[in-house]
XYZ file of C-alpha atoms in Angstrom:
769
model
C 137.112 79.419 155.895
C 134.474 77.940 154.658
C 133.099 81.298 153.081
C 136.383 81.901 151.756
C 136.094 78.792 150.465
C 132.514 79.136 148.903
C 133.693 82.813 147.025
C 136.449 81.210 145.386
C 134.242 77.965 144.171
C 131.531 81.420 143.008
C 134.347 83.360 141.193
C 135.379 80.115 139.611
C 131.855 79.549 138.447
C 131.479 82.730 137.143
C 134.696 82.822 135.074
C 133.666 79.097 133.827
C 129.955 80.526 132.656
C 131.322 84.154 131.024
C 134.102 81.611 129.439
C 131.112 79.887 127.895
C 129.414 82.854 126.892
C 132.565 84.066 125.006
C 133.035 81.348 123.364
C 129.204 81.161 122.185
C 129.364 84.847 120.919
C 133.054 86.371 121.154
C 131.597 90.270 121.147
C 129.195 89.852 124.317
C 130.081 93.436 125.642
C 129.043 91.841 129.128
C 130.765 88.643 129.162
C 133.573 91.444 128.629
C 133.108 93.256 131.022
C 132.844 90.937 133.850
C 136.412 88.939 132.716
C 138.100 92.296 133.216
C 136.625 93.233 136.254
C 137.799 89.871 137.789
C 141.075 90.179 136.712
C 141.965 93.220 138.057
C 141.502 90.710 141.037
C 144.450 87.909 140.434
C 147.562 87.700 140.405
C 149.126 89.956 137.051
C 150.433 86.128 135.951
C 146.967 85.190 135.625
C 145.233 88.063 134.366
C 147.674 88.944 131.998
C 146.287 85.860 129.503
C 142.944 86.810 130.256
C 143.578 91.023 129.023
C 145.242 89.768 126.034
C 142.021 87.753 125.148
C 139.803 90.704 125.443
C 142.253 92.872 124.064
C 142.012 90.427 121.244
C 137.897 90.837 120.494
C 138.202 94.757 121.448
C 141.978 96.152 120.183
C 140.161 99.706 120.263
C 139.484 99.314 123.982
C 140.672 101.680 125.646
C 140.015 100.948 129.234
C 141.004 97.176 128.969
C 144.426 98.764 127.551
C 144.843 101.409 130.727
C 143.910 98.455 133.300
C 146.721 96.026 131.491
C 148.771 98.342 131.939
C 147.993 99.780 135.411
C 148.013 96.116 136.541
C 151.979 95.550 135.463
C 152.922 99.152 136.713
C 151.514 97.810 140.569
C 154.343 95.475 140.040
C 156.698 97.173 138.387
C 157.203 95.060 135.476
C 158.399 98.273 133.247
C 159.688 96.541 130.290
C 155.696 95.118 129.813
C 154.168 98.185 130.360
C 156.339 99.942 127.808
C 155.295 97.042 125.268
C 151.450 97.347 126.187
C 151.923 101.326 125.534
C 153.116 100.207 122.086
C 150.392 98.230 121.034
C 147.671 100.335 122.154
C 148.640 104.556 121.825
C 148.314 104.970 118.404
C 145.231 103.567 117.663
C 143.202 104.386 121.273
C 143.021 108.212 121.186
C 141.262 108.861 124.374
C 142.363 111.090 127.287
C 142.846 108.490 129.881
C 144.740 106.216 128.409
C 147.190 108.389 127.248
C 147.191 110.778 130.839
C 148.196 107.218 132.322
C 151.211 106.876 129.671
C 152.118 110.531 131.153
C 152.270 109.262 134.733
C 154.774 106.322 133.596
C 157.088 108.495 131.806
C 157.273 111.097 134.983
C 157.747 107.736 137.426
C 160.234 106.212 135.569
C 161.965 109.505 134.573
C 161.625 112.251 137.428
C 164.624 110.989 139.399
C 166.764 110.824 135.884
C 167.671 115.024 136.181
C 167.899 116.999 133.328
C 167.538 113.855 130.926
C 164.354 112.670 132.753
C 163.179 115.973 132.548
C 163.776 116.385 129.073
C 162.045 112.828 128.258
C 158.960 113.620 130.111
C 159.134 117.044 127.914
C 159.351 114.944 124.681
C 156.549 112.379 126.213
C 153.977 116.033 126.721
C 154.974 116.689 123.400
C 154.167 113.591 122.055
C 151.099 113.135 123.649
C 149.769 116.970 122.389
C 150.213 116.017 119.089
C 148.179 112.997 119.151
C 145.553 113.723 121.565
C 146.007 117.930 122.250
C 142.824 118.538 119.681
C 140.123 116.512 121.916
C 137.757 118.807 123.995
C 139.020 116.864 127.153
C 142.376 117.538 126.253
C 142.076 120.843 128.892
C 144.221 119.283 132.065
C 146.843 117.730 129.909
C 147.665 121.107 128.752
C 147.160 122.686 132.024
C 149.299 119.586 133.625
C 152.270 120.760 130.732
C 152.368 124.249 131.370
C 152.576 123.702 135.108
C 155.253 121.241 134.002
C 157.239 123.859 132.233
C 157.107 126.416 135.079
C 158.755 123.596 137.317
C 161.588 123.743 135.332
C 164.293 125.298 137.214
C 166.235 127.645 135.242
C 169.770 128.391 136.081
C 170.291 131.003 133.556
C 169.029 134.276 132.116
C 169.313 131.990 128.817
C 167.393 129.372 130.234
C 164.870 131.246 131.794
C 163.597 133.000 128.344
C 163.917 129.766 126.600
C 161.500 128.302 129.810
C 159.240 131.408 129.554
C 158.961 131.203 125.710
C 158.063 127.582 125.654
C 155.269 128.398 128.522
C 154.282 131.345 126.356
C 153.653 128.891 122.631
C 152.286 126.433 125.173
C 149.470 128.751 126.269
C 148.876 130.048 122.733
C 147.931 126.633 121.130
C 145.903 126.108 124.199
C 144.003 129.106 124.088
C 143.364 128.001 119.873
C 142.053 124.875 120.661
C 138.511 123.755 121.162
C 138.303 122.205 124.820
C 136.537 122.302 127.976
C 138.779 124.238 129.765
C 139.558 127.339 127.375
C 138.065 129.864 129.523
C 140.126 128.379 132.092
C 143.367 128.802 129.779
C 142.651 132.133 128.745
C 142.567 133.348 131.887
C 145.366 131.941 133.087
C 146.885 133.177 129.532
C 146.256 136.938 130.535
C 147.683 136.294 134.651
C 150.884 134.920 132.948
C 151.214 137.693 130.379
C 150.656 141.034 132.834
C 153.241 138.974 134.879
C 156.233 139.323 132.691
C 155.557 142.333 131.259
C 151.837 144.893 131.031
C 153.532 146.540 127.994
C 154.129 143.240 125.717
C 150.728 141.631 127.102
C 148.560 144.062 125.609
C 149.815 143.743 122.341
C 149.682 139.573 122.512
C 146.328 139.517 124.036
C 144.888 142.124 121.799
C 146.004 139.516 118.635
C 144.800 135.698 120.228
C 141.686 138.334 121.957
C 139.879 136.920 118.259
C 141.590 133.512 118.115
C 140.465 132.247 121.632
C 136.915 133.948 120.816
C 136.437 131.989 117.836
C 138.143 128.978 119.759
C 135.360 129.330 122.213
C 132.687 129.745 119.617
C 133.175 126.306 117.986
C 133.849 124.500 121.277
C 130.101 125.847 122.340
C 128.839 124.270 118.743
C 130.925 121.613 118.573
C 130.172 120.544 122.178
C 126.669 119.544 120.778
C 128.106 116.959 118.425
C 130.168 115.621 121.285
C 127.475 114.962 123.846
C 125.579 112.481 121.295
C 128.666 110.762 121.435
C 129.008 107.711 123.231
C 132.792 106.870 124.437
C 132.089 103.897 126.740
C 130.508 101.758 124.073
C 132.706 99.085 123.109
C 133.632 97.981 119.088
C 131.652 95.416 118.139
C 130.612 94.088 114.474
C 127.287 96.185 113.623
C 123.836 94.107 114.744
C 121.633 96.814 113.624
C 120.525 98.171 117.234
C 118.901 101.259 117.368
C 121.768 102.449 119.486
C 124.605 101.779 117.111
C 122.903 103.112 114.447
C 122.287 106.283 116.806
C 126.183 106.167 117.368
C 126.548 105.793 113.473
C 125.034 108.904 112.742
C 126.442 110.547 115.130
C 130.117 110.371 114.432
C 128.479 111.097 110.624
C 127.336 114.557 112.044
C 130.300 115.571 114.062
C 132.930 114.190 110.988
C 130.417 116.400 108.843
C 131.233 119.619 110.961
C 135.178 119.244 111.308
C 135.690 118.555 107.618
C 133.660 121.866 107.130
C 136.469 123.662 109.249
C 134.612 126.057 111.727
C 137.426 127.615 113.285
C 138.716 129.085 109.951
C 141.973 128.111 110.544
C 144.887 126.633 108.342
C 144.128 123.751 105.817
C 146.960 121.723 107.784
C 145.912 122.252 111.543
C 142.149 121.356 109.722
C 143.409 117.903 108.062
C 145.260 116.806 111.318
C 141.894 117.558 113.284
C 139.456 115.968 110.949
C 142.443 113.043 111.225
C 141.817 113.552 114.273
C 138.310 112.647 114.727
C 138.625 109.625 112.031
C 140.861 107.796 114.428
C 138.779 108.223 117.601
C 135.753 107.586 115.422
C 137.754 103.789 114.528
C 137.764 103.072 118.347
C 133.926 102.840 118.565
C 133.097 102.025 114.859
C 135.801 99.948 114.123
C 134.141 96.977 112.352
C 132.244 99.171 110.109
C 133.707 99.020 106.124
C 132.117 102.040 105.302
C 133.936 104.101 108.375
C 137.235 102.715 106.862
C 136.363 103.549 103.835
C 135.701 106.778 104.118
C 138.744 107.707 106.034
C 140.851 106.591 102.496
C 139.308 108.138 99.982
C 139.491 111.297 102.310
C 142.657 110.803 102.233
C 143.089 110.068 98.620
C 141.104 113.099 98.005
C 143.379 115.419 100.060
C 146.208 114.406 98.191
C 147.926 111.936 100.438
C 147.742 108.791 98.234
C 150.128 107.004 100.916
C 147.949 107.521 103.670
C 144.908 106.436 102.229
C 147.511 103.295 101.435
C 148.235 103.152 105.163
C 144.628 103.507 105.967
C 143.209 100.012 103.732
C 146.310 98.203 104.610
C 145.012 98.932 108.979
C 140.986 98.264 107.327
C 142.194 94.918 106.130
C 143.924 93.896 109.346
C 140.577 94.845 111.454
C 138.533 93.269 108.149
C 140.312 90.374 106.778
C 137.240 89.273 105.456
C 135.700 92.284 103.563
C 136.181 91.644 99.951
C 134.276 95.242 99.071
C 137.414 96.950 101.173
C 139.725 94.620 98.981
C 138.086 95.854 95.803
C 138.289 99.342 97.230
C 141.869 98.937 98.064
C 142.707 97.643 94.616
C 140.921 100.616 92.684
C 143.325 102.502 94.556
C 146.648 101.221 93.128
C 145.501 100.506 89.961
C 144.653 104.187 89.714
C 147.804 105.443 91.018
C 149.364 103.001 88.419
C 150.773 100.514 91.098
C 149.557 97.223 88.711
C 151.817 94.515 90.745
C 150.150 95.687 93.825
C 146.815 95.858 92.669
C 147.559 92.082 91.240
C 148.389 90.637 94.774
C 145.159 92.306 96.232
C 142.778 90.570 93.558
C 145.278 86.927 94.325
C 144.296 86.932 97.592
C 140.837 87.195 96.727
C 141.170 84.137 94.399
C 143.091 82.308 97.238
C 144.074 79.084 96.190
C 141.496 79.007 93.200
C 139.507 76.209 94.420
C 137.566 78.464 96.319
C 137.625 81.422 94.505
C 133.974 82.638 94.434
C 132.648 83.661 90.783
C 132.868 87.570 91.005
C 136.655 87.181 92.227
C 137.257 85.502 88.883
C 135.544 88.026 86.954
C 137.050 91.176 88.233
C 140.272 89.797 88.197
C 139.686 88.882 84.392
C 138.443 92.343 84.124
C 141.613 93.697 85.758
C 143.908 91.388 83.519
C 141.754 92.968 80.169
C 142.474 95.935 81.430
C 146.279 95.826 82.680
C 147.688 93.148 80.511
C 145.959 92.426 77.489
C 143.241 90.167 75.891
C 145.459 87.120 75.892
C 145.950 87.386 79.443
C 142.254 87.570 80.381
C 141.930 84.497 77.931
C 144.345 82.789 79.125
C 142.835 82.899 82.270
C 139.306 82.152 81.762
C 140.285 79.339 79.636
C 141.662 77.859 83.515
C 139.199 79.431 85.782
C 136.519 77.540 83.429
C 137.865 73.917 84.867
C 137.108 74.547 88.252
C 134.376 72.974 89.655
C 133.283 76.181 91.304
C 132.755 77.653 88.232
C 129.898 79.465 87.774
C 127.536 80.547 84.428
C 128.517 84.270 85.761
C 132.028 83.677 84.285
C 131.138 82.540 81.235
C 128.590 85.411 80.474
C 131.232 88.060 81.476
C 134.263 87.052 79.808
C 131.653 86.713 76.420
C 130.507 90.222 76.905
C 134.114 90.677 77.680
C 135.019 89.495 74.092
C 131.947 90.987 72.321
C 131.820 94.750 74.199
C 135.766 94.916 74.381
C 137.325 93.109 72.306
C 134.620 93.644 69.374
C 134.728 89.667 68.522
C 131.430 88.449 68.028
C 132.291 84.825 66.665
C 134.461 84.257 70.648
C 131.655 85.649 72.463
C 129.207 83.428 70.734
C 131.496 80.326 71.189
C 132.033 80.893 74.778
C 127.840 81.050 75.110
C 127.422 77.947 73.422
C 130.248 75.788 75.587
C 128.142 76.995 78.775
C 125.228 76.279 77.698
C 126.253 72.574 77.601
C 127.062 72.981 81.190
C 124.018 75.466 82.156
C 121.150 74.664 79.925
C 119.006 74.643 83.393
C 119.605 77.449 84.595
C 117.221 79.930 83.059
C 119.538 83.137 83.739
C 122.103 81.792 81.628
C 119.214 81.531 79.029
C 118.309 85.058 78.952
C 121.918 85.943 78.994
C 122.447 84.761 75.898
C 119.113 84.973 74.104
C 120.134 89.025 74.645
C 123.199 88.638 73.167
C 121.656 87.249 70.258
C 118.944 90.170 70.302
C 122.068 92.347 70.165
C 123.479 90.320 66.568
C 119.992 90.038 65.284
C 120.229 86.253 64.972
C 116.430 85.641 64.958
C 116.538 81.541 63.857
C 119.644 81.257 66.408
C 117.109 83.240 69.167
C 114.112 80.923 68.146
C 116.071 77.303 68.161
C 117.284 78.840 71.822
C 114.210 79.340 72.979
C 113.076 75.729 71.940
C 116.100 73.752 73.192
C 115.768 75.380 76.329
C 112.006 75.132 76.992
C 112.180 71.508 75.856
C 115.109 71.077 78.638
C 113.607 73.148 81.717
C 111.072 71.749 84.060
C 107.483 74.329 83.528
C 108.176 75.687 87.059
C 111.521 77.011 86.032
C 110.370 77.668 82.782
C 108.417 81.134 83.338
C 110.695 83.920 83.078
C 111.601 82.177 79.427
C 108.215 82.073 78.196
C 107.914 85.629 78.877
C 110.777 86.512 76.741
C 110.265 84.097 74.292
C 106.713 85.960 73.990
C 108.382 89.283 73.625
C 110.689 88.314 71.477
C 107.537 86.934 69.253
C 106.026 90.596 69.975
C 109.016 92.250 67.968
C 110.287 89.718 65.842
C 107.623 87.545 65.174
C 103.628 87.792 62.891
C 100.426 87.831 65.062
C 100.119 84.133 64.153
C 103.472 83.569 66.140
C 102.757 85.764 68.852
C 99.383 83.567 69.563
C 100.593 80.276 69.107
C 103.796 80.773 71.740
C 101.404 82.329 74.357
C 98.948 79.296 73.374
C 102.074 76.882 74.289
C 102.738 78.608 77.317
C 99.721 78.694 78.886
C 99.411 74.825 77.687
C 102.850 74.068 79.629
C 102.471 76.320 82.687
C 98.722 75.087 83.754
C 100.410 71.823 84.857
C 102.204 73.363 87.568
C 98.813 74.674 89.059
C 95.173 73.357 90.004
C 93.465 76.179 88.007
C 94.699 73.873 84.882
C 91.024 74.501 82.712
C 91.236 78.014 83.501
C 94.409 78.861 83.084
C 94.578 78.102 79.230
C 91.072 80.395 78.579
C 91.692 83.701 76.735
C 91.826 86.561 79.037
C 91.428 90.680 78.433
C 95.180 90.257 80.428
C 96.735 88.664 77.440
C 95.512 91.455 75.209
C 96.899 94.351 77.298
C 100.248 92.629 77.955
C 100.458 92.097 73.719
C 99.524 96.188 73.026
C 101.522 97.743 75.694
C 105.235 98.676 75.361
C 107.290 100.381 77.930
C 105.497 101.966 79.816
C 102.546 102.238 77.715
C 99.146 100.689 77.960
C 96.449 100.425 76.464
C 93.439 100.901 79.541
C 94.704 103.397 82.679
C 95.833 102.577 85.529
C 92.196 101.797 87.154
C 91.589 99.232 84.183
C 94.759 97.540 85.361
C 94.087 97.138 89.028
C 90.797 95.981 88.308
C 91.942 93.112 86.123
C 94.426 92.376 88.273
C 92.260 91.720 90.527
C 90.023 89.799 88.251
C 93.187 87.467 88.225
C 92.926 86.530 91.421
C 89.170 85.847 92.218
C 89.511 83.818 88.561
C 92.521 81.577 90.488
C 90.319 81.318 93.835
C 87.102 81.057 91.799
C 87.073 77.295 92.367
C 87.531 77.842 96.191
C 84.340 77.141 97.771
C 85.047 79.659 100.748
C 86.101 82.145 98.797
C 83.896 82.162 96.543
C 81.043 82.330 99.146
C 82.833 84.702 101.010
C 83.113 86.912 97.985
C 79.511 87.011 96.480
C 77.825 86.786 100.038
C 79.950 89.272 101.616
C 81.063 89.811 105.572
C 78.153 88.462 106.715
C 78.918 85.087 105.411
C 82.386 84.383 107.284
C 81.241 82.977 110.348
C 80.129 80.297 108.521
C 82.786 79.122 106.306
C 84.335 75.736 107.882
C 87.834 76.261 108.283
C 88.828 73.376 105.764
C 86.780 74.093 102.962
C 89.116 76.732 101.733
C 92.875 74.684 102.515
C 95.629 75.074 100.006
C 96.686 71.041 98.928
C 99.839 72.854 97.928
C 100.680 73.603 101.706
C 104.235 72.287 102.796
C 103.933 70.800 106.150
C 107.015 72.367 107.252
C 105.552 76.112 106.995
C 102.198 77.424 108.706
C 100.710 79.295 106.408
C 97.583 81.355 107.405
C 93.993 80.359 106.645
C 92.858 82.195 103.248
C 89.492 80.720 103.557
C 88.651 84.069 105.747
C 90.062 86.982 103.262
C 87.448 88.910 102.039
C 88.691 91.641 99.478
C 87.359 94.796 101.296
C 85.110 97.328 98.620
C 84.900 100.400 100.322
C 81.701 100.974 98.040
C 80.257 98.119 99.673
C 76.690 98.357 101.197
C 77.130 97.552 105.279
C 73.471 96.277 105.001
C 74.427 93.552 102.909
C 76.752 92.237 105.936
C 74.566 92.495 108.604
C 73.794 89.202 110.164
C 69.905 89.088 110.084
C 69.859 88.296 113.944
C 71.083 92.385 114.480
C 68.071 95.015 114.880
C 67.160 97.553 113.212
C 69.152 100.186 115.447
C 72.413 98.269 114.086
C 73.081 95.942 117.192
C 71.841 92.502 118.828
C 69.025 91.420 120.629
C 68.814 92.084 124.080
C 69.162 88.403 124.962
C 72.164 87.997 122.913
C 73.566 91.391 123.391
C 77.092 90.438 121.809
C 78.121 88.325 118.980
C 80.216 85.023 119.173
C 83.155 86.360 116.774
C 86.186 84.138 117.243
C 83.923 80.731 116.883
C 83.887 79.593 120.772
C 81.084 76.782 121.725
C 78.066 78.332 122.325
C 78.401 76.944 125.778
C 81.860 78.013 126.805
C 80.505 81.661 125.139
C 77.861 81.738 127.511
C 79.791 80.962 130.459
C 82.228 84.315 128.916
C 79.412 86.232 128.916
C 78.548 85.418 132.680
C 81.771 86.234 133.510
C 81.656 89.229 131.713
C 80.568 92.619 133.942
C 77.150 93.958 132.954
C 78.783 97.774 132.310
C 81.517 96.001 129.888
C 78.424 93.963 128.040
C 76.738 97.315 127.934
C 79.724 99.026 126.485
C 80.678 96.743 124.143
C 76.536 96.000 123.279
C 76.838 100.117 122.355
C 79.468 99.752 119.641
C 78.342 101.507 116.678
C 78.491 98.999 113.423
C 81.174 100.830 111.755
C 82.151 100.396 108.093
C 85.262 99.511 106.164
C 87.811 97.854 107.692
C 89.329 100.969 109.948
C 86.413 103.284 111.704
C 86.407 106.906 112.354
C 87.949 107.289 115.915
C 86.234 110.286 116.346
C 83.061 109.028 115.812
C 83.496 105.656 117.997
C 84.720 108.012 120.899
C 82.043 110.474 120.892
C 79.711 107.348 120.425
C 81.383 105.550 122.996
C 81.248 109.538 125.522
C 77.590 109.618 125.024
C 76.879 105.741 125.539
C 74.468 105.910 129.533
C 76.632 102.793 130.591
C 74.915 101.600 133.512
C 76.342 102.134 137.232
C 76.118 98.428 139.252
C 73.751 99.337 142.139
C 74.077 97.328 145.134
C 70.492 96.837 147.539
C 70.333 95.132 150.378
C 70.863 91.871 149.264
C 74.224 93.230 147.747
C 73.083 91.793 144.213
C 73.714 94.304 141.283
C 71.314 95.454 139.465
C 71.303 96.595 135.752
C 69.427 97.684 133.415
C 68.595 95.715 130.134
C 70.183 96.156 127.485
C 67.509 96.250 125.130
C 66.568 99.732 126.081
C 67.142 102.489 124.420
C 70.578 104.684 125.483
C 70.070 107.664 126.033
C 72.862 110.476 125.290
C 73.876 113.427 128.332
C 75.094 115.469 125.442
C 72.480 115.583 122.636
C 70.543 118.153 124.796
C 67.689 116.206 123.864
C 65.578 115.105 127.384
C 63.971 112.495 124.876
C 65.429 108.704 124.862
C 66.175 108.061 121.950
C 67.734 104.486 120.206
C 71.031 103.875 119.490
C 72.084 104.826 115.248
C 72.316 101.721 113.160
C 75.566 102.126 110.983
C 73.530 103.743 108.247
C 72.566 106.423 110.642
C 76.485 107.814 110.335
C 76.095 108.754 106.702
C 74.836 111.737 106.113
C 71.207 112.281 105.599
C 68.995 115.572 104.618
C 71.764 117.959 104.569
C 69.500 120.855 103.693
C 68.600 123.062 106.151
C 65.010 123.910 105.299
C 63.735 120.842 106.355
C 64.870 121.555 110.131
C 62.698 123.277 111.901
C 63.424 126.214 114.680
C 67.064 125.801 114.088
C 68.116 128.573 115.952
C 66.182 128.065 118.594
C 67.302 124.426 118.842
C 70.798 125.212 118.389
C 70.609 127.545 121.672
C 68.984 124.745 123.845
C 71.684 122.192 123.136
C 74.685 124.539 123.917
C 72.845 125.569 127.491
C 72.405 122.059 127.895
C 75.825 121.217 127.432
C 76.730 124.127 129.336
C 74.740 123.497 132.312
C 76.228 120.400 133.237
C 79.039 120.036 135.689
C 82.439 119.836 133.605
C 83.949 116.140 134.464
C 87.175 115.522 136.393
C 88.289 113.738 132.771
C 90.892 116.374 130.591
C 90.060 113.748 127.782
C 86.237 113.949 128.329
C 86.450 117.463 128.667
C 88.280 117.793 125.267
C 85.684 115.634 123.592
C 82.506 117.883 125.159
C 84.357 120.737 123.962
C 84.802 119.631 120.067
C 81.107 119.021 120.504
C 80.523 122.347 121.575
C 82.358 123.393 118.376
C 80.574 120.844 116.126
C 77.263 122.115 116.936
C 77.999 125.334 116.547
C 79.164 124.655 113.043
C 76.068 122.689 112.472
C 74.579 125.988 111.858
C 76.521 125.590 107.682
C 74.273 122.524 107.422
C 76.828 119.913 108.135
C 76.148 116.819 110.384
C 77.185 117.602 114.298
C 78.854 114.699 115.868
C 77.513 116.371 119.631
C 73.790 115.637 118.144
C 73.651 113.321 114.927
C 75.903 110.283 116.688
C 73.044 110.214 119.914
C 70.450 109.613 117.463
C 69.696 113.272 116.047
C 71.097 114.972 112.714
C 71.388 118.111 113.148
C 70.155 118.578 109.581
C 66.578 117.022 110.529
C 64.255 116.208 113.664
C 62.917 113.490 112.434
């Protein structure tokens, strides 16, 4: 008894947790699955509200509808079952749900005699009319044929009618690409042969090509269907990888069906496309583009009424989608239904108080297109009184008056009226300036810029100054152009730390002054160089960056972190420390960046084989070194100094494979003995018995490529190859591949190129010195 109470308490607790999750994330799939699973074990009175809650969020989840219907079927609540099926069947074209519907119909009508059999037959016809094109509909076709065969026939006429109905059903089934098409074909052959062998021969030969086509299409169609997850619930798009994969899978399947691969008549082909779209919307219910594609496909097919119904369903599914509302209004307007289109625009405006600026603008354009100038003007005068009316509405109506009504005076007055409210909006200033430029009103353009720049704060006036300079370059003379540029520098110099440097003239000013569209007075390389110089000039007063640029990467460790801190950095935002930034230039010589403590071979001395790259305290770094295995220290010390931000992976791997990493040997005392890190590193692939030091970073550059400097090249090549081949192959597959690469590189060294197998171990194939 106690355990039962504990179980009930646990179940109640789980339901409470799930309800909390659903409240925070209503489209949580896992929470919905848990709720539906718990509802299956409840009385129908308690389960019904749970199912209603789930189905309000997932109205196309056929498995939940099926569970809901079966819960009512368990208590023989026929009226509730009929209501459930009327709500879900046409929107959930899923075979398991429809077969549940057929079971219910057969259960209700099986004892009603001939009338009941007629109801069952109609239910089968209704079902196959909607889901008969499904690849999984084979069992439904077979069940219907079995039902037809079971019907009693009292007279020869009834028998003839029954046989005709069976034949027609078979003939529809065998030309439908389903999983059971081959089995249906065999049953059809047996059926025709059992009726009349003579008649069967002609019918089978007639339907054989159609069956072959259906079977071929099924095999091709299966490739697309196998990519689709039919257990997925419809949720708003989140951008997850799985959702995108499903979206692409449905798009490919729809494209396949639109191509009419079976070459059937257009009516049948359109029926299959509609079925595919309806199935797609079961899973992509919240995707605007799928609804739009479906509606436009109907419209292009000539079925405007069907397109309108799709848009109405789409807006019911996505009531907040303004995009679909505009598309729907566009369809209504294009077919001349002005009043329905107006109602859609008015729904976008709502009560007019919280309407968006875009809704005002589009409604003004709609009124101008369909009801004339006065209707648009009257609405604009009302809309501008709204406190939420933005400058966009003024700009849009002014351009309508100028471009459509050809009335520049009204347009000018609208811009002037808007300027009183939106003088602080740089974008409005620029739109007004563009309008005046179309009028070629040079005097008013200058006056507009002067008025705007006198009121705008410097940090918001950058684009206005830029447009002012462009205007002077087009309309002004050299003196006025230079004057505006100097004023711009003086105004913007107050916004940054580099005020003095901003006032100085630069070559970039000349480039900007004498460029036109995509034509420049210098090369793209010069432009890049000037951009880089501008960046350096802005940071020239920052000691840390100045030191880093002048001295190279070797000075990075010497730069205190606080010298280059940005004084304008907000305390709420964490920015990276730009004091450690160095502009990479591949032309820099690596030797300029080698620390003084580095040995001639390019590595630290034995007393300090590794540097302190992350700025740890000396005692802490020493403790780290003590805890590091000697073999790892030797391996890190043998890594080459490479040039550039990213090393050549093949070169580094080759060096690592040829490095002689010491292996610890345990003596009597149990201590591990390791060789000195400062000693020469030998190579087991170099082909030389002499020990050679690990090369420095400069040794990776090609030296002495002329083959005439090497003595007895062929003999040395043979010795190197023999030495490598005489060694036993290691068990590591990756190292075997590297050895093979070394052999191939040694072979190509006869042409005078550098061989990784020898050059990287201390010898250059072009020289023995």
